[in-house]
XYZ file of N, CA and C in Angstrom:
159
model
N 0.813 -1.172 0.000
C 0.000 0.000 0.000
C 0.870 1.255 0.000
N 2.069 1.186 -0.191
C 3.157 2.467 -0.812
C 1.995 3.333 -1.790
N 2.396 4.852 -1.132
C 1.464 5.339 -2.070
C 2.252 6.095 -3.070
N 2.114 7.089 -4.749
C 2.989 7.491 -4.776
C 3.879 8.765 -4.219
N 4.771 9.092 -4.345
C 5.273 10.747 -4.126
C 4.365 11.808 -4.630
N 4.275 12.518 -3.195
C 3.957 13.657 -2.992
C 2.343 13.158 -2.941
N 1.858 12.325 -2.864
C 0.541 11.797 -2.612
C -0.174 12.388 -0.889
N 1.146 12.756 -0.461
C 0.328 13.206 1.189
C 1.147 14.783 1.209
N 2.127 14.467 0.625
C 3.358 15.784 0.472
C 3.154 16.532 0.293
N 2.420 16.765 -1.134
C 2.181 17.748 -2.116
C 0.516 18.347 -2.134
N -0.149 18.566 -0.960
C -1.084 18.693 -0.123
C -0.723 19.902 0.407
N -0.960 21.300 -0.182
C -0.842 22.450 0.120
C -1.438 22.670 1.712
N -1.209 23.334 2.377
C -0.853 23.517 3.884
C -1.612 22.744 4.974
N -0.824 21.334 4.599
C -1.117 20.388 5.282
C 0.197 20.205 6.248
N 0.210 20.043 7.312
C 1.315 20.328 8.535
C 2.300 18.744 8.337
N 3.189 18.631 8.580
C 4.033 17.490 8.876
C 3.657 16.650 9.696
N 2.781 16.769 11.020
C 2.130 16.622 11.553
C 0.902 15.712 11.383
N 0.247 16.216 10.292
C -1.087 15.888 10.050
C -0.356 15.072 8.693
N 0.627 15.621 7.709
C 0.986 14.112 7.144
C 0.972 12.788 7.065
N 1.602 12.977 8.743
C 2.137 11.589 9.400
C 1.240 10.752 9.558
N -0.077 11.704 10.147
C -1.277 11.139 10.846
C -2.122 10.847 9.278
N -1.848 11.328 8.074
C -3.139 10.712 7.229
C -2.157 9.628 6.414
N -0.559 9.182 7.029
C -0.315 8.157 6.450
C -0.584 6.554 7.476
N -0.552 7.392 8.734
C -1.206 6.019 9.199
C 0.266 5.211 9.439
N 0.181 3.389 9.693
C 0.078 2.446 9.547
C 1.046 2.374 7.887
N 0.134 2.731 7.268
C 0.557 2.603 5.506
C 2.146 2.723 5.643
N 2.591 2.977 6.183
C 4.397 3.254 5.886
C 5.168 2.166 6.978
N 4.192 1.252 7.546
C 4.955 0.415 8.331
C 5.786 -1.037 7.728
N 4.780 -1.488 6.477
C 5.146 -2.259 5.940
C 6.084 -2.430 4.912
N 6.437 -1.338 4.560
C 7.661 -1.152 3.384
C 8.634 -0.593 4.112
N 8.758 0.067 5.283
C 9.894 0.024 6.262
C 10.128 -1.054 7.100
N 9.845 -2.005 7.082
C 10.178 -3.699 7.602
C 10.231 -4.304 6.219
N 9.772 -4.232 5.324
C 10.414 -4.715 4.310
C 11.762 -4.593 3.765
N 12.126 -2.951 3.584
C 13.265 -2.501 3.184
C 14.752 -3.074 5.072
N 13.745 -2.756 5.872
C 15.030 -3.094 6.737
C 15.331 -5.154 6.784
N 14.137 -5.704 6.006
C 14.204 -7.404 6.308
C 15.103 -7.349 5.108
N 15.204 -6.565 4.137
C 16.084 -6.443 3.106
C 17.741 -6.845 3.643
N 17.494 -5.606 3.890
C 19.101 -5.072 4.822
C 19.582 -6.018 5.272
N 18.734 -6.556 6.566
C 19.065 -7.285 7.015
C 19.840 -9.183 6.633
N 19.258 -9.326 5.765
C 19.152 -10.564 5.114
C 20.600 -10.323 3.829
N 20.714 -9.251 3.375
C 21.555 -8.543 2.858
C 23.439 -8.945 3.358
N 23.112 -8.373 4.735
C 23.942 -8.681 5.683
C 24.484 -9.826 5.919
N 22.931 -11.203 5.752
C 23.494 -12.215 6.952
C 24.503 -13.179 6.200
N 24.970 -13.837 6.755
C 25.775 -15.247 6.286
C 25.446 -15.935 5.715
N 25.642 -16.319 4.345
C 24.996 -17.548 3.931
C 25.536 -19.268 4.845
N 26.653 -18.883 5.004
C 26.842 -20.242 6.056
C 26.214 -20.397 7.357
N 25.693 -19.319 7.809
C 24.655 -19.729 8.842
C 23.540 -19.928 8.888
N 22.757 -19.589 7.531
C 21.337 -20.112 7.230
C 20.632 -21.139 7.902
N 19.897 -21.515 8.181
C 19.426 -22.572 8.385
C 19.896 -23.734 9.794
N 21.017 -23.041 10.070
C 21.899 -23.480 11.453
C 20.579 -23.061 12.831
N 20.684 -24.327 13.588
C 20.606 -24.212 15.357
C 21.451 -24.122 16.100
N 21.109 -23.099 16.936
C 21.894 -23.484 18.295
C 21.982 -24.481 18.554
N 23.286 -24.681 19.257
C 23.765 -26.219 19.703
C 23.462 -26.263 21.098
């Protein structure tokens, strides 16, 4: 549910504030996406799939 640019932005004197609040929720899931990115990005492929011993 990414919406595009300037979709809340470009909303003539709408406060930063009240931005935030008419994006909601909506920006939670593509910022855990982009950081499960990162993250996974990062990890080891030799530890994949490994348990603690």
């Amino acid at each position: 549910m990414a919406v595009p640019e300037g979709h809340v932005t470009a909303v003539p004197g709408l406060s930063r504030t009240a931005q935030l609040k008419a994006l909601g929720n909506g920006v939670v899931w593509p910022q855990a996406a982009a950081a499960l990115r990162l993250l996974l990005h990062r990890a080891e492929p030799a530890t994949w799939g490994r348990t603690a011993a």
